[in-house]
Short mmCIF file of C-alpha atoms in Angstrom, two decimals:
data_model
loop_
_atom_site.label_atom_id
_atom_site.label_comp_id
_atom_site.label_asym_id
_atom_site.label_seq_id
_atom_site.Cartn_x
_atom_site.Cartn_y
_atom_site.Cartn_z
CA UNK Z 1 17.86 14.14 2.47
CA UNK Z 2 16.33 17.14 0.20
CA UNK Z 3 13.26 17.84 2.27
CA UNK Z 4 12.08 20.22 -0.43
CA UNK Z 5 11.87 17.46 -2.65
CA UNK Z 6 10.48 15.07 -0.28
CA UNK Z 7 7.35 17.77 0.06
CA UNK Z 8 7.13 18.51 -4.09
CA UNK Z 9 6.97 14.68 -4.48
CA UNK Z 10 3.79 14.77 -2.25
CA UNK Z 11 2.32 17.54 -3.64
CA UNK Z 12 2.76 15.91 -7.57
CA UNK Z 13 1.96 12.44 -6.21
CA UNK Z 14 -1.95 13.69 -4.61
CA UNK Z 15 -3.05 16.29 -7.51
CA UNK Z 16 -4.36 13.56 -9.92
CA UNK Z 17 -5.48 11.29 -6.94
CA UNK Z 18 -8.95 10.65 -8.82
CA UNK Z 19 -7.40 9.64 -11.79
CA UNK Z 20 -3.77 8.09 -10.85
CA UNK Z 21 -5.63 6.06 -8.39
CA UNK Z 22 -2.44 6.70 -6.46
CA UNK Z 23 -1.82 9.13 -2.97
CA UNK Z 24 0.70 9.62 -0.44
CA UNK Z 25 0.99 11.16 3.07
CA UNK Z 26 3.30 12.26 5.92
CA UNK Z 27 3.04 10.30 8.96
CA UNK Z 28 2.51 12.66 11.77
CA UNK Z 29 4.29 15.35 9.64
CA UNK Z 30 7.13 12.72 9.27
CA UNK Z 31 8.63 13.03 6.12
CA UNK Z 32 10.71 10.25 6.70
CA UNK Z 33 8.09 7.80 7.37
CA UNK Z 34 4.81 7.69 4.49
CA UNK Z 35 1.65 6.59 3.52
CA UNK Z 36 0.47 5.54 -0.07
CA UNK Z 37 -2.17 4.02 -1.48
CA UNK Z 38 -2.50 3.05 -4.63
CA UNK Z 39 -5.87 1.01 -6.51
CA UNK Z 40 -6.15 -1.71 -7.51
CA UNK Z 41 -6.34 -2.09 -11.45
CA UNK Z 42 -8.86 -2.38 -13.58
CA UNK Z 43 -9.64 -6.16 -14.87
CA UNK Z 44 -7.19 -7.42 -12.19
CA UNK Z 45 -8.43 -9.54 -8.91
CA UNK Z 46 -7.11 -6.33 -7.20
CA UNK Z 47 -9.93 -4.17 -8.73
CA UNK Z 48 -12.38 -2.45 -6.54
CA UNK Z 49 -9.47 -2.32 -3.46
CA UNK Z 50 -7.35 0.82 -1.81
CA UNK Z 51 -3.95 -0.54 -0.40
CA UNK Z 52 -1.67 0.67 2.13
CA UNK Z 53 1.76 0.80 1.43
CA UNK Z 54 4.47 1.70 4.43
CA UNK Z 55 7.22 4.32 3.00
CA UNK Z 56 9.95 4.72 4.60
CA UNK Z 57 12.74 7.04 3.12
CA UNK Z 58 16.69 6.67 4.07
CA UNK Z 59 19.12 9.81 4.40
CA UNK Z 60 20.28 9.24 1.38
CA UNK Z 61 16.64 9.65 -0.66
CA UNK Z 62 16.78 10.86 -4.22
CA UNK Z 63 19.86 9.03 -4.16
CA UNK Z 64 18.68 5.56 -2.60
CA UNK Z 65 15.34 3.93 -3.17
CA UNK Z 66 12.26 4.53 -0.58
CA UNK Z 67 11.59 1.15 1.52
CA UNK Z 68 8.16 0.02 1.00
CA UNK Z 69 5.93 -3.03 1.89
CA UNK Z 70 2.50 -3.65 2.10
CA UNK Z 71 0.36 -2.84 5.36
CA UNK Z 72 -2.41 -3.88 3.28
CA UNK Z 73 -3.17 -7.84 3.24
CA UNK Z 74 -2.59 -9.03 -0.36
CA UNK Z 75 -3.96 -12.64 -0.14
CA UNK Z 76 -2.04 -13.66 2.97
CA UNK Z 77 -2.94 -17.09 4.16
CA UNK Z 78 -1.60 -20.99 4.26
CA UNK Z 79 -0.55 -20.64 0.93
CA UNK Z 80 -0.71 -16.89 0.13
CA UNK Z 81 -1.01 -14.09 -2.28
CA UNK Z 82 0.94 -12.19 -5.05
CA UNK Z 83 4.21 -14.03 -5.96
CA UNK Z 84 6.30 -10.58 -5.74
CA UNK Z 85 4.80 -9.73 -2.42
CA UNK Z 86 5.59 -11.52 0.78
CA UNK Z 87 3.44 -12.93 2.94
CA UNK Z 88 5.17 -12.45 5.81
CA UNK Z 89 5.82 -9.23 5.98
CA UNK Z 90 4.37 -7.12 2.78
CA UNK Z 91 7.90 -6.97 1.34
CA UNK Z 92 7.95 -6.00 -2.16
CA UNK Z 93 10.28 -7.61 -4.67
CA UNK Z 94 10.76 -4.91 -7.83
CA UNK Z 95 13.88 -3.99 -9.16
CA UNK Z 96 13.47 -0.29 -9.04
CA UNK Z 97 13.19 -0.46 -5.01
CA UNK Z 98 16.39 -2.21 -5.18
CA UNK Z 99 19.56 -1.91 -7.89
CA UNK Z 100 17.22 -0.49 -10.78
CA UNK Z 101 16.49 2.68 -8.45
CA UNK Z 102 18.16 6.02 -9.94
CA UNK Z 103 17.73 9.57 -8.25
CA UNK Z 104 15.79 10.89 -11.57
CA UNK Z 105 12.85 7.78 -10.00
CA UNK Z 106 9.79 9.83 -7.53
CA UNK Z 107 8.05 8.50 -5.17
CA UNK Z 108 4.90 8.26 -7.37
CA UNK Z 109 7.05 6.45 -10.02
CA UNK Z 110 7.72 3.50 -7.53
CA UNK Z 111 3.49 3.55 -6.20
CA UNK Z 112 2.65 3.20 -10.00
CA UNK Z 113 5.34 0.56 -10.63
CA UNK Z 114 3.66 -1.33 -7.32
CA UNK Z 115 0.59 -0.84 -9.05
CA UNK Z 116 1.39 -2.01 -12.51
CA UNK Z 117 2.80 -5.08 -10.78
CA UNK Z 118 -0.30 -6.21 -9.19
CA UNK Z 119 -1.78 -6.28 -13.14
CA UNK Z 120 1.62 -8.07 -14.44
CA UNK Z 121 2.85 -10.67 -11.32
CA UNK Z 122 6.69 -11.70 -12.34
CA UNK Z 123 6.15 -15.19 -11.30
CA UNK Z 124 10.30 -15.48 -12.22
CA UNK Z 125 11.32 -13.08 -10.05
CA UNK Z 126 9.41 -14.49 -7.09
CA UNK Z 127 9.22 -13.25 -2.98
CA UNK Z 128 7.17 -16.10 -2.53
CA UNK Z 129 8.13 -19.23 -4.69
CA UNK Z 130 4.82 -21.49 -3.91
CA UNK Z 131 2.69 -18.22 -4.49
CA UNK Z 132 4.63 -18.29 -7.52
CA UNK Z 133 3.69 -21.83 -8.35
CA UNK Z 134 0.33 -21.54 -7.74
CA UNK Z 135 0.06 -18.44 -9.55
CA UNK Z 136 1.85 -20.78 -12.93
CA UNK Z 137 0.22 -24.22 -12.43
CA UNK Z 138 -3.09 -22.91 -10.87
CA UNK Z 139 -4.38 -19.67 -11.91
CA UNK Z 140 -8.10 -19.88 -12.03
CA UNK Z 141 -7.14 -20.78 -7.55
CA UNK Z 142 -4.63 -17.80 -7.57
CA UNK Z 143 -7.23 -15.04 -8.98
CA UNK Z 144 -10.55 -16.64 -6.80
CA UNK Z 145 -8.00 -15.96 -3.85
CA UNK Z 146 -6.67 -12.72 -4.78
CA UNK Z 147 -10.04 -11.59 -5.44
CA UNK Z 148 -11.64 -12.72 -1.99
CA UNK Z 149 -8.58 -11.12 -0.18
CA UNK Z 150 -9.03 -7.92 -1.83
CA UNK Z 151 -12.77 -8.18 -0.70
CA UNK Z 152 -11.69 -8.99 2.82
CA UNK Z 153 -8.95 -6.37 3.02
CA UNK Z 154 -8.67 -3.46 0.33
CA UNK Z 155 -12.18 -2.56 -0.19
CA UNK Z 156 -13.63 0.47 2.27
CA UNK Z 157 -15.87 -0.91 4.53
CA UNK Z 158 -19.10 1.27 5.51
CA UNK Z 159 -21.00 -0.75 7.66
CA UNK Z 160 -19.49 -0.16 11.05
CA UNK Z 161 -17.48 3.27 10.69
CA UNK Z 162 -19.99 5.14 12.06
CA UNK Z 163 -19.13 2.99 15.66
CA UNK Z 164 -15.30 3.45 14.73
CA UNK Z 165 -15.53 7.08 14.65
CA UNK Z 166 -17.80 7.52 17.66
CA UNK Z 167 -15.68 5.03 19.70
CA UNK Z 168 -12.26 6.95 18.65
CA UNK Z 169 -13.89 10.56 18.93
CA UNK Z 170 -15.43 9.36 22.53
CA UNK Z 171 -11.41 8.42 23.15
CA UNK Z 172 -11.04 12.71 22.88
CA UNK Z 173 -9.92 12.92 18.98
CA UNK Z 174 -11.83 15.30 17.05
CA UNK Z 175 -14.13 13.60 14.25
CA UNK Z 176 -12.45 15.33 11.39
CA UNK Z 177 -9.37 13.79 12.35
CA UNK Z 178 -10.69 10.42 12.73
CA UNK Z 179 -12.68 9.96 9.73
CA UNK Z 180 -9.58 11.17 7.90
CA UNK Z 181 -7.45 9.00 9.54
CA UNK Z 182 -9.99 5.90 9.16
CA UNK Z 183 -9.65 6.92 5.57
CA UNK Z 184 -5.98 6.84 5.10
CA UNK Z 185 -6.18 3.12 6.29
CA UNK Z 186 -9.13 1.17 5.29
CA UNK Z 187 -10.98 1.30 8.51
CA UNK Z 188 -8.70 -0.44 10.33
CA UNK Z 189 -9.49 0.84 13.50
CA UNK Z 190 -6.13 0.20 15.57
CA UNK Z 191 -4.47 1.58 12.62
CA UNK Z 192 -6.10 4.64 13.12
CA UNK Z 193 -5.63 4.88 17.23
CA UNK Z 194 -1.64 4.99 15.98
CA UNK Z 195 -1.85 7.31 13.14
CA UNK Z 196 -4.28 9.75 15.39
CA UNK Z 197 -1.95 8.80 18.69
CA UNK Z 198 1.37 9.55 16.47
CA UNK Z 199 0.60 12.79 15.02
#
């Protein structure tokens, strides 16, 4: 794997953060193992929300596609969310993190794809077929949902950090570090404890 590359991709991918909507991070220094987030677009159920995609890249990065999935909730539930998403495990079904991938690809090319996806679902190329369904037969249901998850899951949540941070600084992790590493992952406080206890 071209390291070099690995650490240029992160450096394109974060200097239009603001604008892209779109970030990614070493675990720990790991540059095997990532973090992205992308926004959710505009006019789309998805609006308003930060998710958390996993990144995991192979020995063979430029020259096979990064691994991603969701470790953001994107309308999981009895019958759940985004018909190219799964809702077991955050799997993402798009062709350029499978056969479509080519070397010339970045990793910001494949966040932006994940985002444009969540404005255009491929209801035909499914990872979950009643999602799919739903999302066909039902749409007005499919959007109230999305929309409710992405208030439940993606949005930054204020009330309450303030207790996160103490509890995780009282733990003996300086307060910089939490609040950045609250950041990174929506306030999920057990989230954090790994990233902060990881790296």
């Amino acid at each position: 794997m071209d390291l070099s590359r690995v650490q240029k991709e992160l450096k394109d991918c974060n200097k239009d953060r603001e604008i892209s909507g779109i970030g990614i991070e070493a675990n720990g220094g790991d540059l095997t193992h990532l973090s992205g987030t992308i926004t959710g677009p505009v006019g789309t159920p998805y609006e308003g929300g930060t998710f958390l995609i996993d990144v995991r890249l192979t020995g063979g990065y430029p020259f096979e596609p990064p691994k991603m999935q969701f470790r953001t909730k994107v309308w999981y539930g009895r019958v759940d969310g985004h018909p190219n998403i799964s809702s077991q495990n955050g799997a993402i079904c798009l062709d350029i993190l499978k056969d479509q991938w080519s070397p010339a690809l970045t990793l910001k090319t494949a966040l932006l794809s994940i985002q444009a996806l969540l404005s255009a679902p491929e209801p035909d190329d499914p990872q979950d077929a009643v999602v799919a369904q739903q999302y066909l037969r039902d749409h007005a249901t499919f959007v109230a949902t999305a929309r409710y998850w992405t208030e439940a899951f993606a949005k930054r949540v204020t009330v309450g950090i303030e207790e996160k941070v103490q509890k995780l600084v009282e733990m003996g992790f300086p307060e910089n570090s939490v609040r950045k590493a609250l950041e990174i992952v929506n306030g999920d406080e057990n989230m954090a404890l790994e990233k902060l206890c990881s790296g």
